[in-house]
mmCIF file of N, CA and C in Angstrom:
data_model
loop_
_atom_site.group_PDB
_atom_site.id
_atom_site.type_symbol
_atom_site.label_atom_id
_atom_site.label_comp_id
_atom_site.label_asym_id
_atom_site.label_seq_id
_atom_site.Cartn_x
_atom_site.Cartn_y
_atom_site.Cartn_z
ATOM 1 N N UNK A 26 271.103 152.348 125.287
ATOM 2 C CA UNK A 26 270.759 153.746 125.216
ATOM 3 C C UNK A 26 270.887 154.325 126.627
ATOM 4 N N UNK A 27 271.493 155.484 126.719
ATOM 5 C CA UNK A 27 271.661 156.042 128.062
ATOM 6 C C UNK A 27 270.395 156.781 128.515
ATOM 7 N N UNK A 28 270.343 157.107 129.786
ATOM 8 C CA UNK A 28 269.171 157.711 130.408
ATOM 9 C C UNK A 28 268.826 159.074 129.796
ATOM 10 N N UNK A 29 269.820 159.861 129.465
ATOM 11 C CA UNK A 29 269.552 161.179 128.877
ATOM 12 C C UNK A 29 268.817 161.069 127.541
ATOM 13 N N UNK A 30 269.219 160.112 126.707
ATOM 14 C CA UNK A 30 268.549 159.921 125.427
ATOM 15 C C UNK A 30 267.103 159.465 125.630
ATOM 16 N N UNK A 31 266.883 158.614 126.578
ATOM 17 C CA UNK A 31 265.525 158.136 126.866
ATOM 18 C C UNK A 31 264.638 159.301 127.312
ATOM 19 N N UNK A 32 265.166 160.144 128.172
ATOM 20 C CA UNK A 32 264.406 161.302 128.651
ATOM 21 C C UNK A 32 264.086 162.241 127.491
ATOM 22 N N UNK A 33 265.076 162.524 126.636
ATOM 23 C CA UNK A 33 264.866 163.420 125.503
ATOM 24 C C UNK A 33 263.817 162.846 124.557
ATOM 25 N N UNK A 34 263.913 161.578 124.241
ATOM 26 C CA UNK A 34 262.951 160.928 123.337
ATOM 27 C C UNK A 34 261.550 160.963 123.951
ATOM 28 N N UNK A 35 261.448 160.681 125.218
ATOM 29 C CA UNK A 35 260.153 160.699 125.894
ATOM 30 C C UNK A 35 259.541 162.092 125.868
ATOM 31 N N UNK A 36 260.347 163.107 126.146
ATOM 32 C CA UNK A 36 259.845 164.481 126.117
ATOM 33 C C UNK A 36 259.413 164.889 124.713
ATOM 34 N N UNK A 37 260.184 164.510 123.712
ATOM 35 C CA UNK A 37 259.804 164.819 122.330
ATOM 36 C C UNK A 37 258.484 164.149 121.952
ATOM 37 N N UNK A 38 258.325 162.908 122.351
ATOM 38 C CA UNK A 38 257.083 162.195 122.051
ATOM 39 C C UNK A 38 255.896 162.889 122.730
ATOM 40 N N UNK A 39 256.111 163.322 123.957
ATOM 41 C CA UNK A 39 255.035 163.979 124.707
ATOM 42 C C UNK A 39 254.653 165.309 124.067
ATOM 43 N N UNK A 40 255.622 166.151 123.762
ATOM 44 C CA UNK A 40 255.326 167.475 123.246
ATOM 45 C C UNK A 40 254.931 167.475 121.773
ATOM 46 N N UNK A 41 255.273 166.457 121.040
ATOM 47 C CA UNK A 41 254.909 166.391 119.628
ATOM 48 C C UNK A 41 253.606 165.637 119.394
ATOM 49 N N UNK A 42 253.082 165.018 120.421
ATOM 50 C CA UNK A 42 251.829 164.269 120.287
ATOM 51 C C UNK A 42 250.679 165.239 120.058
ATOM 52 N N UNK A 43 249.655 164.816 119.311
ATOM 53 C CA UNK A 43 248.501 165.697 119.105
ATOM 54 C C UNK A 43 247.809 165.994 120.433
ATOM 55 N N UNK A 44 247.309 167.220 120.553
ATOM 56 C CA UNK A 44 246.589 167.587 121.758
ATOM 57 C C UNK A 44 245.220 166.919 121.769
ATOM 58 N N UNK A 45 244.710 166.607 122.926
ATOM 59 C CA UNK A 45 243.365 166.017 122.975
ATOM 60 C C UNK A 45 242.334 166.984 122.425
ATOM 61 N N UNK A 46 241.242 166.451 121.911
ATOM 62 C CA UNK A 46 240.187 167.268 121.325
ATOM 63 C C UNK A 46 239.581 168.237 122.333
ATOM 64 N N UNK A 47 239.601 167.910 123.598
ATOM 65 C CA UNK A 47 238.993 168.756 124.620
ATOM 66 C C UNK A 47 239.649 170.131 124.661
ATOM 67 N N UNK A 48 240.918 170.219 124.267
ATOM 68 C CA UNK A 48 241.617 171.497 124.249
ATOM 69 C C UNK A 48 240.875 172.485 123.348
ATOM 70 N N UNK A 49 240.225 172.003 122.317
ATOM 71 C CA UNK A 49 239.534 172.860 121.364
ATOM 72 C C UNK A 49 238.218 173.402 121.902
ATOM 73 N N UNK A 50 237.804 173.007 123.073
ATOM 74 C CA UNK A 50 236.504 173.394 123.612
ATOM 75 C C UNK A 50 236.584 174.603 124.537
ATOM 76 N N UNK A 51 237.575 175.453 124.347
ATOM 77 C CA UNK A 51 237.735 176.618 125.225
ATOM 78 C C UNK A 51 236.505 177.515 125.194
ATOM 79 N N UNK A 52 235.891 177.686 124.036
ATOM 80 C CA UNK A 52 234.685 178.511 123.944
ATOM 81 C C UNK A 52 233.573 177.928 124.802
ATOM 82 N N UNK A 53 233.462 176.625 124.815
ATOM 83 C CA UNK A 53 232.440 175.975 125.640
ATOM 84 C C UNK A 53 232.710 176.228 127.113
ATOM 85 N N UNK A 54 233.967 176.182 127.509
ATOM 86 C CA UNK A 54 234.310 176.442 128.908
ATOM 87 C C UNK A 54 233.934 177.863 129.310
ATOM 88 N N UNK A 55 234.172 178.819 128.401
ATOM 89 C CA UNK A 55 233.794 180.206 128.670
ATOM 90 C C UNK A 55 232.275 180.331 128.825
ATOM 91 N N UNK A 56 231.541 179.643 127.958
ATOM 92 C CA UNK A 56 230.083 179.690 128.049
ATOM 93 C C UNK A 56 229.576 179.013 129.321
ATOM 94 N N UNK A 57 230.217 177.924 129.720
ATOM 95 C CA UNK A 57 229.808 177.261 130.967
ATOM 96 C C UNK A 57 229.951 178.210 132.151
ATOM 97 N N UNK A 58 231.035 178.971 132.166
ATOM 98 C CA UNK A 58 231.238 179.950 133.240
ATOM 99 C C UNK A 58 230.154 181.032 133.176
ATOM 100 N N UNK A 59 229.820 181.475 131.979
ATOM 101 C CA UNK A 59 228.770 182.482 131.795
ATOM 102 C C UNK A 59 227.428 181.961 132.309
ATOM 103 N N UNK A 60 227.103 180.714 131.972
ATOM 104 C CA UNK A 60 225.822 180.140 132.395
ATOM 105 C C UNK A 60 225.743 180.029 133.917
ATOM 106 N N UNK A 61 226.865 179.734 134.544
ATOM 107 C CA UNK A 61 226.857 179.668 136.009
ATOM 108 C C UNK A 61 226.677 181.054 136.603
ATOM 109 N N UNK A 62 227.242 182.065 135.974
ATOM 110 C CA UNK A 62 227.020 183.438 136.427
ATOM 111 C C UNK A 62 225.551 183.827 136.313
ATOM 112 N N UNK A 63 224.862 183.207 135.345
ATOM 113 C CA UNK A 63 223.439 183.487 135.140
ATOM 114 C C UNK A 63 222.535 182.657 136.053
ATOM 115 N N UNK A 64 223.145 181.873 136.950
ATOM 116 C CA UNK A 64 222.363 181.146 137.938
ATOM 117 C C UNK A 64 222.268 179.643 137.772
ATOM 118 N N UNK A 65 222.918 179.095 136.766
ATOM 119 C CA UNK A 65 222.884 177.636 136.584
ATOM 120 C C UNK A 65 223.635 176.963 137.721
ATOM 121 N N UNK A 66 223.222 175.755 138.043
ATOM 122 C CA UNK A 66 223.908 174.970 139.063
ATOM 123 C C UNK A 66 224.987 174.112 138.439
ATOM 124 N N UNK A 67 225.286 173.014 139.101
ATOM 125 C CA UNK A 67 226.286 172.072 138.585
ATOM 126 C C UNK A 67 225.745 171.433 137.300
ATOM 127 N N UNK A 68 226.604 171.352 136.291
ATOM 128 C CA UNK A 68 226.179 170.795 135.014
ATOM 129 C C UNK A 68 226.315 169.280 135.021
ATOM 130 N N UNK A 69 225.435 168.638 134.263
ATOM 131 C CA UNK A 69 225.365 167.183 134.267
ATOM 132 C C UNK A 69 225.432 166.627 132.850
ATOM 133 N N UNK A 70 226.423 165.783 132.609
ATOM 134 C CA UNK A 70 226.531 165.086 131.320
ATOM 135 C C UNK A 70 225.300 164.216 131.115
ATOM 136 N N UNK A 71 224.895 163.538 132.163
ATOM 137 C CA UNK A 71 223.732 162.635 132.099
ATOM 138 C C UNK A 71 222.457 163.396 131.729
ATOM 139 N N UNK A 72 222.248 164.563 132.345
ATOM 140 C CA UNK A 72 221.067 165.362 132.019
ATOM 141 C C UNK A 72 221.147 165.911 130.600
ATOM 142 N N UNK A 73 222.343 166.278 130.168
ATOM 143 C CA UNK A 73 222.524 166.742 128.792
ATOM 144 C C UNK A 73 222.182 165.653 127.787
ATOM 145 N N UNK A 74 222.632 164.444 128.061
ATOM 146 C CA UNK A 74 222.325 163.319 127.170
ATOM 147 C C UNK A 74 220.829 163.032 127.158
ATOM 148 N N UNK A 75 220.203 163.061 128.335
ATOM 149 C CA UNK A 75 218.763 162.773 128.417
ATOM 150 C C UNK A 75 217.960 163.792 127.603
ATOM 151 N N UNK A 76 218.329 165.062 127.727
ATOM 152 C CA UNK A 76 217.594 166.073 126.969
ATOM 153 C C UNK A 76 217.892 165.953 125.478
ATOM 154 N N UNK A 77 219.123 165.596 125.130
ATOM 155 C CA UNK A 77 219.506 165.406 123.725
ATOM 156 C C UNK A 77 218.605 164.352 123.067
ATOM 157 N N UNK A 78 218.290 163.313 123.800
ATOM 158 C CA UNK A 78 217.512 162.199 123.244
ATOM 159 C C UNK A 78 216.010 162.328 123.474
ATOM 160 N N UNK A 79 215.605 163.270 124.310
ATOM 161 C CA UNK A 79 214.185 163.439 124.656
ATOM 162 C C UNK A 79 213.395 163.988 123.475
ATOM 163 N N UNK A 80 212.179 163.494 123.302
ATOM 164 C CA UNK A 80 211.293 163.980 122.246
ATOM 165 C C UNK A 80 210.379 165.063 122.786
ATOM 166 N N UNK A 81 210.144 166.068 121.955
ATOM 167 C CA UNK A 81 209.252 167.168 122.270
ATOM 168 C C UNK A 81 208.214 167.230 121.150
ATOM 169 N N UNK A 82 206.981 167.489 121.518
ATOM 170 C CA UNK A 82 205.917 167.565 120.519
ATOM 171 C C UNK A 82 205.769 169.006 120.033
ATOM 172 N N UNK A 83 205.814 169.161 118.712
ATOM 173 C CA UNK A 83 205.609 170.465 118.094
ATOM 174 C C UNK A 83 204.131 170.833 118.255
ATOM 175 N N UNK A 84 203.832 171.919 118.968
ATOM 176 C CA UNK A 84 202.429 172.247 119.225
ATOM 177 C C UNK A 84 201.635 172.595 117.966
ATOM 178 N N UNK A 85 202.290 173.085 116.936
ATOM 179 C CA UNK A 85 201.583 173.469 115.714
ATOM 180 C C UNK A 85 201.330 172.293 114.785
ATOM 181 N N UNK A 86 202.339 171.454 114.599
ATOM 182 C CA UNK A 86 202.219 170.356 113.646
ATOM 183 C C UNK A 86 202.010 169.004 114.318
ATOM 184 N N UNK A 87 202.234 168.928 115.619
ATOM 185 C CA UNK A 87 202.031 167.682 116.341
ATOM 186 C C UNK A 87 203.121 166.645 116.151
ATOM 187 N N UNK A 88 204.182 166.995 115.432
ATOM 188 C CA UNK A 88 205.272 166.046 115.188
ATOM 189 C C UNK A 88 206.206 165.987 116.394
ATOM 190 N N UNK A 89 206.804 164.820 116.591
ATOM 191 C CA UNK A 89 207.808 164.646 117.635
ATOM 192 C C UNK A 89 209.159 165.091 117.095
ATOM 193 N N UNK A 90 209.892 165.832 117.938
ATOM 194 C CA UNK A 90 211.233 166.288 117.562
ATOM 195 C C UNK A 90 212.180 166.044 118.722
ATOM 196 N N UNK A 91 213.416 165.828 118.369
ATOM 197 C CA UNK A 91 214.488 165.764 119.362
ATOM 198 C C UNK A 91 215.754 166.248 118.682
ATOM 199 N N UNK A 92 216.799 166.424 119.459
ATOM 200 C CA UNK A 92 218.083 166.822 118.870
ATOM 201 C C UNK A 92 218.539 165.764 117.860
ATOM 202 N N UNK A 93 218.184 164.518 118.139
ATOM 203 C CA UNK A 93 218.596 163.418 117.271
ATOM 204 C C UNK A 93 217.862 163.427 115.930
ATOM 205 N N UNK A 94 216.778 164.198 115.828
ATOM 206 C CA UNK A 94 216.057 164.300 114.556
ATOM 207 C C UNK A 94 217.004 164.742 113.447
ATOM 208 N N UNK A 95 217.871 165.695 113.762
ATOM 209 C CA UNK A 95 218.825 166.191 112.762
ATOM 210 C C UNK A 95 220.258 165.729 113.023
ATOM 211 N N UNK A 96 220.624 165.633 114.292
ATOM 212 C CA UNK A 96 222.031 165.418 114.624
ATOM 213 C C UNK A 96 222.442 163.976 114.846
ATOM 214 N N UNK A 97 221.519 163.051 114.951
ATOM 215 C CA UNK A 97 221.817 161.634 115.163
ATOM 216 C C UNK A 97 222.007 161.355 116.651
ATOM 217 N N UNK A 98 221.733 160.150 117.072
ATOM 218 C CA UNK A 98 221.939 159.793 118.482
ATOM 219 C C UNK A 98 223.409 159.505 118.770
ATOM 220 N N UNK A 99 224.152 159.084 117.762
ATOM 221 C CA UNK A 99 225.597 158.897 117.894
ATOM 222 C C UNK A 99 226.255 160.172 117.379
ATOM 223 N N UNK A 100 226.756 160.981 118.294
ATOM 224 C CA UNK A 100 227.279 162.298 117.938
ATOM 225 C C UNK A 100 228.536 162.249 117.075
ATOM 226 N N UNK A 101 229.085 161.067 116.876
ATOM 227 C CA UNK A 101 230.271 160.919 116.020
ATOM 228 C C UNK A 101 229.896 160.795 114.545
ATOM 229 N N UNK A 102 228.596 160.659 114.279
ATOM 230 C CA UNK A 102 228.140 160.448 112.905
ATOM 231 C C UNK A 102 227.600 161.729 112.287
ATOM 232 N N UNK A 103 227.611 161.765 110.969
ATOM 233 C CA UNK A 103 227.079 162.873 110.203
ATOM 234 C C UNK A 103 225.570 162.940 110.414
ATOM 235 N N UNK A 104 225.055 164.146 110.637
ATOM 236 C CA UNK A 104 223.612 164.331 110.765
ATOM 237 C C UNK A 104 223.035 164.840 109.451
ATOM 238 N N UNK A 105 221.712 165.071 109.478
ATOM 239 C CA UNK A 105 221.051 165.566 108.272
ATOM 240 C C UNK A 105 219.878 166.447 108.700
ATOM 241 N N UNK A 106 219.838 167.669 108.184
ATOM 242 C CA UNK A 106 218.780 168.610 108.528
ATOM 243 C C UNK A 106 217.424 168.018 108.144
ATOM 244 N N UNK A 107 216.482 168.047 109.073
ATOM 245 C CA UNK A 107 215.180 167.410 108.858
ATOM 246 C C UNK A 107 214.372 168.058 107.743
ATOM 247 N N UNK A 108 214.512 169.346 107.537
ATOM 248 C CA UNK A 108 213.714 170.026 106.518
ATOM 249 C C UNK A 108 214.426 170.142 105.177
ATOM 250 N N UNK A 109 215.723 170.424 105.192
ATOM 251 C CA UNK A 109 216.438 170.660 103.924
ATOM 252 C C UNK A 109 217.222 169.452 103.432
ATOM 253 N N UNK A 110 217.499 168.503 104.326
ATOM 254 C CA UNK A 110 218.319 167.354 103.959
ATOM 255 C C UNK A 110 219.811 167.662 103.932
ATOM 256 N N UNK A 111 220.179 168.892 104.247
ATOM 257 C CA UNK A 111 221.586 169.307 104.228
ATOM 258 C C UNK A 111 222.377 168.523 105.280
ATOM 259 N N UNK A 112 223.567 168.026 104.909
ATOM 260 C CA UNK A 112 224.386 167.292 105.888
ATOM 261 C C UNK A 112 224.835 168.213 107.027
ATOM 262 N N UNK A 113 224.903 167.661 108.213
ATOM 263 C CA UNK A 113 225.377 168.379 109.392
ATOM 264 C C UNK A 113 226.584 167.628 109.928
ATOM 265 N N UNK A 114 227.695 168.324 110.046
ATOM 266 C CA UNK A 114 228.921 167.706 110.536
ATOM 267 C C UNK A 114 228.704 167.111 111.934
ATOM 268 N N UNK A 115 229.432 166.052 112.285
ATOM 269 C CA UNK A 115 229.280 165.427 113.597
ATOM 270 C C UNK A 115 229.457 166.437 114.733
ATOM 271 N N UNK A 116 228.746 166.209 115.810
ATOM 272 C CA UNK A 116 228.794 167.101 116.965
ATOM 273 C C UNK A 116 229.930 166.742 117.919
ATOM 274 N N UNK A 117 230.376 165.508 117.908
ATOM 275 C CA UNK A 117 231.379 165.046 118.866
ATOM 276 C C UNK A 117 232.741 165.672 118.607
ATOM 277 N N UNK A 118 233.338 166.202 119.666
ATOM 278 C CA UNK A 118 234.688 166.763 119.547
ATOM 279 C C UNK A 118 235.712 165.708 119.151
ATOM 280 N N UNK A 119 235.440 164.474 119.494
ATOM 281 C CA UNK A 119 236.398 163.410 119.194
ATOM 282 C C UNK A 119 236.582 163.193 117.691
ATOM 283 N N UNK A 120 235.617 163.628 116.883
ATOM 284 C CA UNK A 120 235.744 163.482 115.428
ATOM 285 C C UNK A 120 235.618 164.804 114.683
ATOM 286 N N UNK A 121 235.264 165.876 115.378
ATOM 287 C CA UNK A 121 235.093 167.175 114.728
ATOM 288 C C UNK A 121 235.644 168.263 115.648
ATOM 289 N N UNK A 122 236.908 168.581 115.488
ATOM 290 C CA UNK A 122 237.563 169.545 116.370
ATOM 291 C C UNK A 122 237.070 170.975 116.159
ATOM 292 N N UNK A 123 236.267 171.216 115.125
ATOM 293 C CA UNK A 123 235.738 172.559 114.878
ATOM 294 C C UNK A 123 234.530 172.874 115.764
ATOM 295 N N UNK A 124 233.947 171.852 116.367
ATOM 296 C CA UNK A 124 232.799 172.069 117.242
ATOM 297 C C UNK A 124 233.239 172.796 118.504
ATOM 298 N N UNK A 125 232.348 173.620 118.999
ATOM 299 C CA UNK A 125 232.519 174.304 120.288
ATOM 300 C C UNK A 125 233.719 175.244 120.318
ATOM 301 N N UNK A 126 234.031 175.867 119.188
ATOM 302 C CA UNK A 126 235.172 176.776 119.143
ATOM 303 C C UNK A 126 234.766 178.244 119.059
ATOM 304 N N UNK A 127 233.511 178.531 118.742
ATOM 305 C CA UNK A 127 233.059 179.903 118.560
ATOM 306 C C UNK A 127 231.817 180.157 119.413
ATOM 307 N N UNK A 128 231.949 180.943 120.495
ATOM 308 C CA UNK A 128 230.802 181.145 121.393
ATOM 309 C C UNK A 128 229.602 181.797 120.718
ATOM 310 N N UNK A 129 229.818 182.707 119.779
ATOM 311 C CA UNK A 129 228.682 183.327 119.082
ATOM 312 C C UNK A 129 227.932 182.296 118.241
ATOM 313 N N UNK A 130 228.672 181.420 117.589
ATOM 314 C CA UNK A 130 228.069 180.363 116.778
ATOM 315 C C UNK A 130 227.279 179.407 117.675
ATOM 316 N N UNK A 131 227.847 179.050 118.802
ATOM 317 C CA UNK A 131 227.174 178.140 119.742
ATOM 318 C C UNK A 131 225.869 178.762 120.217
ATOM 319 N N UNK A 132 225.917 180.024 120.642
ATOM 320 C CA UNK A 132 224.717 180.702 121.127
ATOM 321 C C UNK A 132 223.663 180.837 120.029
ATOM 322 N N UNK A 133 224.092 181.152 118.812
ATOM 323 C CA UNK A 133 223.167 181.275 117.679
ATOM 324 C C UNK A 133 222.395 179.971 117.469
ATOM 325 N N UNK A 134 223.126 178.862 117.497
ATOM 326 C CA UNK A 134 222.472 177.587 117.235
ATOM 327 C C UNK A 134 221.677 177.087 118.429
ATOM 328 N N UNK A 135 222.096 177.430 119.641
ATOM 329 C CA UNK A 135 221.246 177.118 120.797
ATOM 330 C C UNK A 135 219.899 177.823 120.634
ATOM 331 N N UNK A 136 219.918 179.090 120.264
ATOM 332 C CA UNK A 136 218.684 179.848 120.118
ATOM 333 C C UNK A 136 217.777 179.213 119.064
ATOM 334 N N UNK A 137 218.321 178.969 117.886
ATOM 335 C CA UNK A 137 217.518 178.387 116.791
ATOM 336 C C UNK A 137 217.034 176.975 117.115
ATOM 337 N N UNK A 138 217.969 176.132 117.544
ATOM 338 C CA UNK A 138 217.620 174.725 117.730
ATOM 339 C C UNK A 138 216.735 174.483 118.948
ATOM 340 N N UNK A 139 216.938 175.242 120.011
ATOM 341 C CA UNK A 139 216.060 175.080 121.175
ATOM 342 C C UNK A 139 214.643 175.502 120.825
ATOM 343 N N UNK A 140 214.516 176.619 120.119
ATOM 344 C CA UNK A 140 213.172 177.068 119.733
ATOM 345 C C UNK A 140 212.486 176.053 118.821
ATOM 346 N N UNK A 141 213.236 175.498 117.872
ATOM 347 C CA UNK A 141 212.639 174.556 116.926
ATOM 348 C C UNK A 141 212.331 173.218 117.590
ATOM 349 N N UNK A 142 213.235 172.742 118.417
ATOM 350 C CA UNK A 142 213.087 171.410 119.002
ATOM 351 C C UNK A 142 212.246 171.426 120.266
ATOM 352 N N UNK A 143 212.631 172.261 121.216
ATOM 353 C CA UNK A 143 211.987 172.283 122.530
ATOM 354 C C UNK A 143 210.746 173.181 122.517
ATOM 355 N N UNK A 144 210.722 174.144 121.582
ATOM 356 C CA UNK A 144 209.595 175.060 121.503
ATOM 357 C C UNK A 144 209.800 176.331 122.310
ATOM 358 N N UNK A 145 211.006 176.529 122.804
ATOM 359 C CA UNK A 145 211.350 177.705 123.604
ATOM 360 C C UNK A 145 212.862 177.813 123.651
ATOM 361 N N UNK A 146 213.348 178.925 124.212
ATOM 362 C CA UNK A 146 214.785 179.043 124.422
ATOM 363 C C UNK A 146 215.193 178.108 125.551
ATOM 364 N N UNK A 147 216.367 177.552 125.452
ATOM 365 C CA UNK A 147 216.892 176.710 126.528
ATOM 366 C C UNK A 147 217.394 177.589 127.666
ATOM 367 N N UNK A 148 217.301 177.074 128.862
ATOM 368 C CA UNK A 148 217.793 177.793 130.031
ATOM 369 C C UNK A 148 219.315 177.689 130.089
ATOM 370 N N UNK A 149 219.968 178.548 130.867
ATOM 371 C CA UNK A 149 221.414 178.405 131.045
ATOM 372 C C UNK A 149 221.792 177.010 131.574
ATOM 373 N N UNK A 150 220.970 176.443 132.447
ATOM 374 C CA UNK A 150 221.239 175.102 132.974
ATOM 375 C C UNK A 150 221.208 174.063 131.854
ATOM 376 N N UNK A 151 220.184 174.136 131.013
ATOM 377 C CA UNK A 151 220.063 173.183 129.908
ATOM 378 C C UNK A 151 221.217 173.332 128.919
ATOM 379 N N UNK A 152 221.571 174.570 128.600
ATOM 380 C CA UNK A 152 222.693 174.797 127.683
ATOM 381 C C UNK A 152 223.985 174.225 128.269
ATOM 382 N N UNK A 153 224.192 174.449 129.550
ATOM 383 C CA UNK A 153 225.390 173.927 130.203
ATOM 384 C C UNK A 153 225.423 172.409 130.195
ATOM 385 N N UNK A 154 224.274 171.796 130.449
ATOM 386 C CA UNK A 154 224.204 170.331 130.410
ATOM 387 C C UNK A 154 224.509 169.811 129.008
ATOM 388 N N UNK A 155 223.935 170.481 127.985
ATOM 389 C CA UNK A 155 224.231 170.100 126.598
ATOM 390 C C UNK A 155 225.727 170.201 126.317
ATOM 391 N N UNK A 156 226.334 171.325 126.684
ATOM 392 C CA UNK A 156 227.759 171.506 126.416
ATOM 393 C C UNK A 156 228.610 170.465 127.114
ATOM 394 N N UNK A 157 228.266 170.136 128.345
ATOM 395 C CA UNK A 157 229.023 169.098 129.060
ATOM 396 C C UNK A 157 228.907 167.760 128.323
ATOM 397 N N UNK A 158 227.719 167.457 127.860
ATOM 398 C CA UNK A 158 227.503 166.215 127.102
ATOM 399 C C UNK A 158 228.317 166.235 125.805
ATOM 400 N N UNK A 159 228.227 167.325 125.068
ATOM 401 C CA UNK A 159 228.942 167.416 123.796
ATOM 402 C C UNK A 159 230.446 167.358 123.972
ATOM 403 N N UNK A 160 230.954 168.050 124.995
ATOM 404 C CA UNK A 160 232.396 168.068 125.245
ATOM 405 C C UNK A 160 232.956 166.689 125.532
ATOM 406 N N UNK A 161 232.133 165.819 126.038
ATOM 407 C CA UNK A 161 232.611 164.502 126.462
ATOM 408 C C UNK A 161 232.300 163.401 125.477
ATOM 409 N N UNK A 162 232.029 163.757 124.248
ATOM 410 C CA UNK A 162 231.763 162.757 123.206
ATOM 411 C C UNK A 162 232.982 162.569 122.330
#
């Protein structure tokens, strides 16, 4: 096979290959920039993971809650809503390319889930750490 054919085949393989899942996280990147404009510092995957797994005590009912209560500790797996039992699609971009594609949806669920789990709204820093963690799963 001559060199020109090898180059053409290589280029075709490169351009026809599926794009990495991270490409689908453009909305998350926009939100990360927004959070930094709001005063957040450098985002940390490690801090995002720690908060994801951290338990918070519900002041009214005394129950322990964490993100893993509904979403699972392995973000590649199907979760289940703690109150309704409704299935929740995996959070990891590596298995669910629909995650992190709509900034309004992301903000809506940050508001609901932070209030339910943490007992308050999450800060821009915390949201950024969560997004960095989610993007890298």
